[in-house]
């Protein structure tokens, strides 16, 4: 079966003896943006980590395109096109933009990778020889997204991509995310700006103390659901 769906079913995961996620069901259809919202500590970052295999699952299943990937390693998941852009961006600060991109390219496809990175964010083309740590936060985020993009990802897990960035840069980044989805990727985004997330999302999940308290279209979400989720009601 090849349905392009990324599915998490009954996910339980946490850190050591601490269980954070308590039976989470979530589906990301192809060509769509799914926003994951919830209060601080609700488990959003933990869910992205569990989805990308950075932390193990103590129960539940992960499938993509009809294939069971529950026990796959992060490396195996990455090879299937499941790509995690963590909070804090994950670029190599002491390397140039060019080197950061080259590291992500497969042998022989470096020039295609550069073209793809620049097509995502043209300003990266002007900064190829700059050390990544000397770029602005927005430019570093663009580089992190471009590094994901050159892998031709099928599922992209994005943690707080707009954190600390100017509204104009956030616009540019969200425009790129829509393009990524339109090209066929499935996107799961954790986003602190609820309004932005609701504008871009096709579906929204609210996480409350490690459980899904709402799943549906942004238009179905009422203020009370949101309030309850953010104040951590029962
Ligand atoms: P925020 O919006 O504040 O980033 P979040 O919804 O992403 O919150 P998580 O970061 O997933 O929440 O954290 C969920 C719970 O797991 C919190 O209680 C947190 O303290 C705990 N936690 C997170 N990372 C670790 C870790 N490495 N070791 C132990 N506990 C952790």
PDB file of C-alpha atoms and ligand atoms in Angstrom:
ATOM      1  CA  UNK A   1       0.000   0.000   0.000  1.00  0.00           C
ATOM      2  CA  UNK A   2       1.322   3.448  -0.823  1.00  0.00           C
ATOM      3  CA  UNK A   3      -0.878   6.063   0.769  1.00  0.00           C
ATOM      4  CA  UNK A   4       1.688   8.677   1.860  1.00  0.00           C
ATOM      5  CA  UNK A   5       0.138   8.755   5.300  1.00  0.00           C
ATOM      6  CA  UNK A   6       2.291   9.104   8.361  1.00  0.00           C
ATOM      7  CA  UNK A   7       0.472   7.554  11.312  1.00  0.00           C
ATOM      8  CA  UNK A   8       1.155   7.325  15.000  1.00  0.00           C
ATOM      9  CA  UNK A   9      -1.105   5.010  16.984  1.00  0.00           C
ATOM     10  CA  UNK A  10      -1.273   4.610  20.747  1.00  0.00           C
ATOM     11  CA  UNK A  11       2.131   6.182  21.283  1.00  0.00           C
ATOM     12  CA  UNK A  12       3.585   5.994  24.774  1.00  0.00           C
ATOM     13  CA  UNK A  13       7.017   7.460  25.341  1.00  0.00           C
ATOM     14  CA  UNK A  14       9.003   9.483  27.841  1.00  0.00           C
ATOM     15  CA  UNK A  15      12.320   9.768  29.577  1.00  0.00           C
ATOM     16  CA  UNK A  16      13.541   6.992  31.870  1.00  0.00           C
ATOM     17  CA  UNK A  17      10.793   6.188  34.333  1.00  0.00           C
ATOM     18  CA  UNK A  18       8.793   9.291  33.359  1.00  0.00           C
ATOM     19  CA  UNK A  19       5.985   8.692  30.865  1.00  0.00           C
ATOM     20  CA  UNK A  20       5.159  11.878  28.944  1.00  0.00           C
ATOM     21  CA  UNK A  21       2.988  10.627  26.054  1.00  0.00           C
ATOM     22  CA  UNK A  22       0.026   8.521  27.129  1.00  0.00           C
ATOM     23  CA  UNK A  23      -1.492   6.889  24.080  1.00  0.00           C
ATOM     24  CA  UNK A  24      -1.280   9.474  21.300  1.00  0.00           C
ATOM     25  CA  UNK A  25      -3.016   8.859  17.939  1.00  0.00           C
ATOM     26  CA  UNK A  26      -2.074  11.257  15.157  1.00  0.00           C
ATOM     27  CA  UNK A  27      -2.188  11.120  11.341  1.00  0.00           C
ATOM     28  CA  UNK A  28      -0.409  13.394   8.898  1.00  0.00           C
ATOM     29  CA  UNK A  29      -1.839  13.076   5.361  1.00  0.00           C
ATOM     30  CA  UNK A  30       0.361  13.837   2.333  1.00  0.00           C
ATOM     31  CA  UNK A  31       0.408  17.425   1.028  1.00  0.00           C
ATOM     32  CA  UNK A  32      -0.836  18.731   4.327  1.00  0.00           C
ATOM     33  CA  UNK A  33       0.304  20.746   7.287  1.00  0.00           C
ATOM     34  CA  UNK A  34      -0.708  19.459  10.705  1.00  0.00           C
ATOM     35  CA  UNK A  35      -0.194  21.771  13.654  1.00  0.00           C
ATOM     36  CA  UNK A  36       0.494  20.382  17.096  1.00  0.00           C
ATOM     37  CA  UNK A  37      -0.452  22.835  19.818  1.00  0.00           C
ATOM     38  CA  UNK A  38      -0.517  22.713  23.588  1.00  0.00           C
ATOM     39  CA  UNK A  39       0.763  24.267  26.784  1.00  0.00           C
ATOM     40  CA  UNK A  40       4.399  24.279  27.885  1.00  0.00           C
ATOM     41  CA  UNK A  41       5.325  20.788  28.977  1.00  0.00           C
ATOM     42  CA  UNK A  42       2.332  19.139  27.247  1.00  0.00           C
ATOM     43  CA  UNK A  43       4.711  16.854  25.379  1.00  0.00           C
ATOM     44  CA  UNK A  44       4.891  18.426  21.896  1.00  0.00           C
ATOM     45  CA  UNK A  45       8.668  18.198  21.523  1.00  0.00           C
ATOM     46  CA  UNK A  46       8.581  14.711  23.011  1.00  0.00           C
ATOM     47  CA  UNK A  47       6.025  13.675  20.377  1.00  0.00           C
ATOM     48  CA  UNK A  48       8.239  14.922  17.540  1.00  0.00           C
ATOM     49  CA  UNK A  49      11.176  13.049  19.080  1.00  0.00           C
ATOM     50  CA  UNK A  50       9.106   9.881  19.366  1.00  0.00           C
ATOM     51  CA  UNK A  51       7.908  10.324  15.769  1.00  0.00           C
ATOM     52  CA  UNK A  52      11.454  10.651  14.405  1.00  0.00           C
ATOM     53  CA  UNK A  53      12.853   7.861  16.588  1.00  0.00           C
ATOM     54  CA  UNK A  54      15.119  10.123  18.668  1.00  0.00           C
ATOM     55  CA  UNK A  55      13.470   8.574  21.725  1.00  0.00           C
ATOM     56  CA  UNK A  56      12.086   5.053  21.804  1.00  0.00           C
ATOM     57  CA  UNK A  57       8.410   4.068  22.000  1.00  0.00           C
ATOM     58  CA  UNK A  58       7.330   2.110  25.056  1.00  0.00           C
ATOM     59  CA  UNK A  59       4.048   1.294  23.278  1.00  0.00           C
ATOM     60  CA  UNK A  60       2.245   2.124  20.050  1.00  0.00           C
ATOM     61  CA  UNK A  61       2.959   1.989  16.340  1.00  0.00           C
ATOM     62  CA  UNK A  62       4.495   4.234  13.727  1.00  0.00           C
ATOM     63  CA  UNK A  63       3.650   3.625  10.074  1.00  0.00           C
ATOM     64  CA  UNK A  64       4.418   5.464   6.872  1.00  0.00           C
ATOM     65  CA  UNK A  65       3.021   4.663   3.452  1.00  0.00           C
ATOM     66  CA  UNK A  66       1.447   1.531   4.883  1.00  0.00           C
ATOM     67  CA  UNK A  67       4.796   0.239   6.152  1.00  0.00           C
ATOM     68  CA  UNK A  68       5.254  -0.514   9.850  1.00  0.00           C
ATOM     69  CA  UNK A  69       8.274   1.478  11.058  1.00  0.00           C
ATOM     70  CA  UNK A  70       7.687   1.058  14.789  1.00  0.00           C
ATOM     71  CA  UNK A  71      11.098  -0.405  15.520  1.00  0.00           C
ATOM     72  CA  UNK A  72      13.053   1.575  12.918  1.00  0.00           C
ATOM     73  CA  UNK A  73      16.109   3.538  14.054  1.00  0.00           C
ATOM     74  CA  UNK A  74      16.318   7.314  13.455  1.00  0.00           C
ATOM     75  CA  UNK A  75      18.736   6.592  10.626  1.00  0.00           C
ATOM     76  CA  UNK A  76      16.326   4.152   8.967  1.00  0.00           C
ATOM     77  CA  UNK A  77      13.480   6.626   9.400  1.00  0.00           C
ATOM     78  CA  UNK A  78      15.602   9.391   7.867  1.00  0.00           C
ATOM     79  CA  UNK A  79      16.307   7.129   4.886  1.00  0.00           C
ATOM     80  CA  UNK A  80      12.548   6.692   4.424  1.00  0.00           C
ATOM     81  CA  UNK A  81      12.336  10.476   4.216  1.00  0.00           C
ATOM     82  CA  UNK A  82      11.194  11.218   7.758  1.00  0.00           C
ATOM     83  CA  UNK A  83      13.098  14.330   8.638  1.00  0.00           C
ATOM     84  CA  UNK A  84      13.244  16.102  12.008  1.00  0.00           C
ATOM     85  CA  UNK A  85      14.188  19.791  12.267  1.00  0.00           C
ATOM     86  CA  UNK A  86      14.708  20.186  16.011  1.00  0.00           C
ATOM     87  CA  UNK A  87      14.199  23.274  18.119  1.00  0.00           C
ATOM     88  CA  UNK A  88      17.440  25.255  18.080  1.00  0.00           C
ATOM     89  CA  UNK A  89      17.892  24.471  14.371  1.00  0.00           C
ATOM     90  CA  UNK A  90      20.734  21.966  14.272  1.00  0.00           C
ATOM     91  CA  UNK A  91      23.082  23.691  11.848  1.00  0.00           C
ATOM     92  CA  UNK A  92      26.871  23.434  12.173  1.00  0.00           C
ATOM     93  CA  UNK A  93      27.851  26.903  13.380  1.00  0.00           C
ATOM     94  CA  UNK A  94      31.575  26.586  12.754  1.00  0.00           C
ATOM     95  CA  UNK A  95      31.013  25.528   9.143  1.00  0.00           C
ATOM     96  CA  UNK A  96      30.054  27.734   6.207  1.00  0.00           C
ATOM     97  CA  UNK A  97      26.654  27.626   4.565  1.00  0.00           C
ATOM     98  CA  UNK A  98      28.228  25.786   1.638  1.00  0.00           C
ATOM     99  CA  UNK A  99      29.755  23.158   3.950  1.00  0.00           C
ATOM    100  CA  UNK A 100      26.495  22.720   5.833  1.00  0.00           C
ATOM    101  CA  UNK A 101      24.716  22.024   2.556  1.00  0.00           C
ATOM    102  CA  UNK A 102      27.469  19.796   1.196  1.00  0.00           C
ATOM    103  CA  UNK A 103      27.323  17.630   4.331  1.00  0.00           C
ATOM    104  CA  UNK A 104      23.675  16.916   3.620  1.00  0.00           C
ATOM    105  CA  UNK A 105      24.180  16.116  -0.063  1.00  0.00           C
ATOM    106  CA  UNK A 106      24.844  12.639  -1.339  1.00  0.00           C
ATOM    107  CA  UNK A 107      28.061  12.123  -3.263  1.00  0.00           C
ATOM    108  CA  UNK A 108      27.837  13.474  -6.784  1.00  0.00           C
ATOM    109  CA  UNK A 109      24.694  15.506  -6.122  1.00  0.00           C
ATOM    110  CA  UNK A 110      26.313  18.533  -4.495  1.00  0.00           C
ATOM    111  CA  UNK A 111      25.468  21.008  -7.241  1.00  0.00           C
ATOM    112  CA  UNK A 112      21.840  19.857  -7.283  1.00  0.00           C
ATOM    113  CA  UNK A 113      21.770  20.290  -3.495  1.00  0.00           C
ATOM    114  CA  UNK A 114      23.069  23.880  -3.770  1.00  0.00           C
ATOM    115  CA  UNK A 115      20.471  24.683  -6.433  1.00  0.00           C
ATOM    116  CA  UNK A 116      17.719  23.208  -4.314  1.00  0.00           C
ATOM    117  CA  UNK A 117      18.810  25.100  -1.186  1.00  0.00           C
ATOM    118  CA  UNK A 118      18.902  28.392  -3.096  1.00  0.00           C
ATOM    119  CA  UNK A 119      15.526  27.691  -4.700  1.00  0.00           C
ATOM    120  CA  UNK A 120      14.097  27.307  -1.189  1.00  0.00           C
ATOM    121  CA  UNK A 121      15.691  30.492   0.160  1.00  0.00           C
ATOM    122  CA  UNK A 122      17.481  32.665  -2.424  1.00  0.00           C
ATOM    123  CA  UNK A 123      19.374  34.614   0.225  1.00  0.00           C
ATOM    124  CA  UNK A 124      21.372  31.501   1.108  1.00  0.00           C
ATOM    125  CA  UNK A 125      22.968  31.865  -2.325  1.00  0.00           C
ATOM    126  CA  UNK A 126      24.501  35.178  -1.250  1.00  0.00           C
ATOM    127  CA  UNK A 127      25.916  33.677   1.930  1.00  0.00           C
ATOM    128  CA  UNK A 128      27.574  30.455   0.827  1.00  0.00           C
ATOM    129  CA  UNK A 129      30.961  31.352   2.324  1.00  0.00           C
ATOM    130  CA  UNK A 130      29.646  32.738   5.614  1.00  0.00           C
ATOM    131  CA  UNK A 131      30.028  30.769   8.836  1.00  0.00           C
ATOM    132  CA  UNK A 132      26.588  29.598   9.892  1.00  0.00           C
ATOM    133  CA  UNK A 133      26.995  30.937  13.450  1.00  0.00           C
ATOM    134  CA  UNK A 134      27.520  34.470  12.151  1.00  0.00           C
ATOM    135  CA  UNK A 135      24.188  34.507  10.324  1.00  0.00           C
ATOM    136  CA  UNK A 136      20.997  35.911  11.797  1.00  0.00           C
ATOM    137  CA  UNK A 137      18.608  33.545  13.564  1.00  0.00           C
ATOM    138  CA  UNK A 138      16.263  33.690  10.576  1.00  0.00           C
ATOM    139  CA  UNK A 139      19.024  32.843   8.118  1.00  0.00           C
ATOM    140  CA  UNK A 140      20.131  29.931  10.305  1.00  0.00           C
ATOM    141  CA  UNK A 141      16.570  28.647  10.356  1.00  0.00           C
ATOM    142  CA  UNK A 142      16.425  28.941   6.568  1.00  0.00           C
ATOM    143  CA  UNK A 143      19.642  26.940   6.336  1.00  0.00           C
ATOM    144  CA  UNK A 144      18.206  24.254   8.632  1.00  0.00           C
ATOM    145  CA  UNK A 145      15.085  24.038   6.454  1.00  0.00           C
ATOM    146  CA  UNK A 146      17.145  24.004   3.257  1.00  0.00           C
ATOM    147  CA  UNK A 147      19.212  21.122   4.670  1.00  0.00           C
ATOM    148  CA  UNK A 148      15.991  19.219   5.243  1.00  0.00           C
ATOM    149  CA  UNK A 149      14.645  20.169   1.791  1.00  0.00           C
ATOM    150  CA  UNK A 150      17.634  18.834  -0.144  1.00  0.00           C
ATOM    151  CA  UNK A 151      16.931  15.392   1.282  1.00  0.00           C
ATOM    152  CA  UNK A 152      13.591  15.417  -0.569  1.00  0.00           C
ATOM    153  CA  UNK A 153      11.760  14.634   2.658  1.00  0.00           C
ATOM    154  CA  UNK A 154       8.396  12.879   2.700  1.00  0.00           C
ATOM    155  CA  UNK A 155       7.546  13.750   6.306  1.00  0.00           C
ATOM    156  CA  UNK A 156       8.956  16.839   8.004  1.00  0.00           C
ATOM    157  CA  UNK A 157       8.736  17.277  11.773  1.00  0.00           C
ATOM    158  CA  UNK A 158       9.344  20.913  12.700  1.00  0.00           C
ATOM    159  CA  UNK A 159       9.836  22.190  16.210  1.00  0.00           C
ATOM    160  CA  UNK A 160       9.210  25.905  16.797  1.00  0.00           C
ATOM    161  CA  UNK A 161      10.633  27.117  13.499  1.00  0.00           C
ATOM    162  CA  UNK A 162       9.509  30.689  14.131  1.00  0.00           C
ATOM    163  CA  UNK A 163      11.026  30.960  17.613  1.00  0.00           C
ATOM    164  CA  UNK A 164      12.504  34.420  18.135  1.00  0.00           C
ATOM    165  CA  UNK A 165      12.237  35.495  14.484  1.00  0.00           C
ATOM    166  CA  UNK A 166      10.931  38.735  12.989  1.00  0.00           C
ATOM    167  CA  UNK A 167       7.407  38.547  11.490  1.00  0.00           C
ATOM    168  CA  UNK A 168       8.683  39.166   7.946  1.00  0.00           C
ATOM    169  CA  UNK A 169      11.064  36.187   8.201  1.00  0.00           C
ATOM    170  CA  UNK A 170       8.322  34.047   9.722  1.00  0.00           C
ATOM    171  CA  UNK A 171       6.128  34.892   6.692  1.00  0.00           C
ATOM    172  CA  UNK A 172       8.869  33.733   4.358  1.00  0.00           C
ATOM    173  CA  UNK A 173       9.359  30.513   6.294  1.00  0.00           C
ATOM    174  CA  UNK A 174       5.654  29.711   6.417  1.00  0.00           C
ATOM    175  CA  UNK A 175       5.349  30.379   2.700  1.00  0.00           C
ATOM    176  CA  UNK A 176       8.116  27.817   2.191  1.00  0.00           C
ATOM    177  CA  UNK A 177       6.334  25.309   4.441  1.00  0.00           C
ATOM    178  CA  UNK A 178       3.189  25.592   2.312  1.00  0.00           C
ATOM    179  CA  UNK A 179       5.273  25.009  -0.786  1.00  0.00           C
ATOM    180  CA  UNK A 180       6.872  21.938   0.801  1.00  0.00           C
ATOM    181  CA  UNK A 181       3.415  20.517   1.528  1.00  0.00           C
ATOM    182  CA  UNK A 182       2.163  21.406  -1.978  1.00  0.00           C
ATOM    183  CA  UNK A 183       5.103  19.455  -3.404  1.00  0.00           C
ATOM    184  CA  UNK A 184       3.820  16.379  -1.585  1.00  0.00           C
ATOM    185  CA  UNK A 185       5.468  16.341   1.837  1.00  0.00           C
ATOM    186  CA  UNK A 186       3.570  15.743   5.061  1.00  0.00           C
ATOM    187  CA  UNK A 187       4.342  18.358   7.715  1.00  0.00           C
ATOM    188  CA  UNK A 188       3.886  18.164  11.457  1.00  0.00           C
ATOM    189  CA  UNK A 189       4.658  21.507  13.065  1.00  0.00           C
ATOM    190  CA  UNK A 190       4.940  22.552  16.678  1.00  0.00           C
ATOM    191  CA  UNK A 191       4.368  26.273  16.766  1.00  0.00           C
ATOM    192  CA  UNK A 192       4.211  28.813  19.568  1.00  0.00           C
ATOM    193  CA  UNK A 193       2.268  31.363  17.503  1.00  0.00           C
ATOM    194  CA  UNK A 194      -1.137  29.717  17.616  1.00  0.00           C
ATOM    195  CA  UNK A 195      -2.718  32.097  15.097  1.00  0.00           C
ATOM    196  CA  UNK A 196       0.019  31.516  12.530  1.00  0.00           C
ATOM    197  CA  UNK A 197      -0.253  27.787  13.006  1.00  0.00           C
ATOM    198  CA  UNK A 198      -4.021  27.835  12.532  1.00  0.00           C
ATOM    199  CA  UNK A 199      -3.662  29.925   9.360  1.00  0.00           C
ATOM    200  CA  UNK A 200      -1.271  27.507   7.705  1.00  0.00           C
ATOM    201  CA  UNK A 201      -2.616  24.210   9.038  1.00  0.00           C
ATOM    202  CA  UNK A 202      -5.020  21.816   7.348  1.00  0.00           C
ATOM    203  CA  UNK A 203      -5.511  19.963  10.628  1.00  0.00           C
ATOM    204  CA  UNK A 204      -4.781  20.681  14.238  1.00  0.00           C
ATOM    205  CA  UNK A 205      -4.127  18.528  17.295  1.00  0.00           C
ATOM    206  CA  UNK A 206      -4.150  19.804  20.833  1.00  0.00           C
ATOM    207  CA  UNK A 207      -1.962  17.979  23.276  1.00  0.00           C
ATOM    208  CA  UNK A 208      -2.853  18.171  26.937  1.00  0.00           C
ATOM    209  CA  UNK A 209      -0.663  16.395  29.494  1.00  0.00           C
ATOM    210  CA  UNK A 210       0.551  13.870  26.966  1.00  0.00           C
ATOM    211  CA  UNK A 211      -2.868  13.105  25.465  1.00  0.00           C
ATOM    212  CA  UNK A 212      -4.730  14.434  22.436  1.00  0.00           C
ATOM    213  CA  UNK A 213      -7.605  16.585  23.671  1.00  0.00           C
ATOM    214  CA  UNK A 214      -8.724  17.794  20.230  1.00  0.00           C
ATOM    215  CA  UNK A 215      -8.131  16.665  16.652  1.00  0.00           C
ATOM    216  CA  UNK A 216      -9.820  18.299  13.686  1.00  0.00           C
ATOM    217  CA  UNK A 217      -9.811  21.209  11.277  1.00  0.00           C
ATOM    218  CA  UNK A 218      -8.709  24.607  12.547  1.00  0.00           C
ATOM    219  CA  UNK A 219     -12.226  25.961  11.900  1.00  0.00           C
ATOM    220  CA  UNK A 220     -13.692  23.333  14.285  1.00  0.00           C
ATOM    221  CA  UNK A 221     -11.489  24.385  17.131  1.00  0.00           C
ATOM    222  CA  UNK A 222     -13.317  26.526  19.616  1.00  0.00           C
ATOM    223  CA  UNK A 223     -11.747  28.926  22.027  1.00  0.00           C
ATOM    224  CA  UNK A 224     -12.716  26.774  24.970  1.00  0.00           C
ATOM    225  CA  UNK A 225     -10.756  23.752  23.689  1.00  0.00           C
ATOM    226  CA  UNK A 226      -7.764  25.969  23.190  1.00  0.00           C
ATOM    227  CA  UNK A 227      -8.097  27.614  26.572  1.00  0.00           C
ATOM    228  CA  UNK A 228      -8.494  24.299  28.366  1.00  0.00           C
ATOM    229  CA  UNK A 229      -5.486  22.893  26.605  1.00  0.00           C
ATOM    230  CA  UNK A 230      -3.269  25.863  27.379  1.00  0.00           C
ATOM    231  CA  UNK A 231      -4.223  26.184  31.029  1.00  0.00           C
ATOM    232  CA  UNK A 232      -3.923  22.413  31.337  1.00  0.00           C
ATOM    233  CA  UNK A 233      -7.482  21.618  32.419  1.00  0.00           C
ATOM    234  CA  UNK A 234      -8.647  18.045  32.818  1.00  0.00           C
TER     235      UNK A 234
HETATM  236  P1  LIG B   1       7.359  23.483  25.460  1.00  0.00           P
HETATM  237  O1  LIG B   1       6.230  24.138  24.742  1.00  0.00           O
HETATM  238  O2  LIG B   1       7.666  24.121  26.769  1.00  0.00           O
HETATM  239  O3  LIG B   1       8.580  23.223  24.606  1.00  0.00           O
HETATM  240  P2  LIG B   1       6.485  20.715  25.131  1.00  0.00           P
HETATM  241  O4  LIG B   1       5.009  20.577  24.978  1.00  0.00           O
HETATM  242  O5  LIG B   1       7.325  20.634  23.909  1.00  0.00           O
HETATM  243  O6  LIG B   1       6.792  22.028  25.932  1.00  0.00           O
HETATM  244  P3  LIG B   1       8.169  18.630  26.134  1.00  0.00           P
HETATM  245  O7  LIG B   1       9.437  19.393  25.904  1.00  0.00           O
HETATM  246  O8  LIG B   1       7.852  17.503  25.250  1.00  0.00           O
HETATM  247  O9  LIG B   1       6.931  19.598  26.179  1.00  0.00           O
HETATM  248  O10 LIG B   1       8.200  18.123  27.650  1.00  0.00           O
HETATM  249  C1  LIG B   1       7.219  17.271  28.196  1.00  0.00           C
HETATM  250  C2  LIG B   1       7.662  16.822  29.584  1.00  0.00           C
HETATM  251  O11 LIG B   1       8.838  16.007  29.469  1.00  0.00           O
HETATM  252  C3  LIG B   1       8.022  17.966  30.504  1.00  0.00           C
HETATM  253  O12 LIG B   1       7.531  17.659  31.782  1.00  0.00           O
HETATM  254  C4  LIG B   1       9.528  17.979  30.500  1.00  0.00           C
HETATM  255  O13 LIG B   1      10.042  18.437  31.712  1.00  0.00           O
HETATM  256  C5  LIG B   1       9.868  16.520  30.290  1.00  0.00           C
HETATM  257  N1  LIG B   1      11.147  16.361  29.575  1.00  0.00           N
HETATM  258  C6  LIG B   1      11.485  16.922  28.398  1.00  0.00           C
HETATM  259  N2  LIG B   1      12.724  16.543  28.028  1.00  0.00           N
HETATM  260  C7  LIG B   1      13.196  15.737  29.004  1.00  0.00           C
HETATM  261  C8  LIG B   1      14.416  15.022  29.195  1.00  0.00           C
HETATM  262  N3  LIG B   1      15.396  15.062  28.296  1.00  0.00           N
HETATM  263  N4  LIG B   1      14.529  14.287  30.340  1.00  0.00           N
HETATM  264  C9  LIG B   1      13.527  14.225  31.240  1.00  0.00           C
HETATM  265  N5  LIG B   1      12.347  14.861  31.104  1.00  0.00           N
HETATM  266  C10 LIG B   1      12.173  15.612  30.009  1.00  0.00           C
END
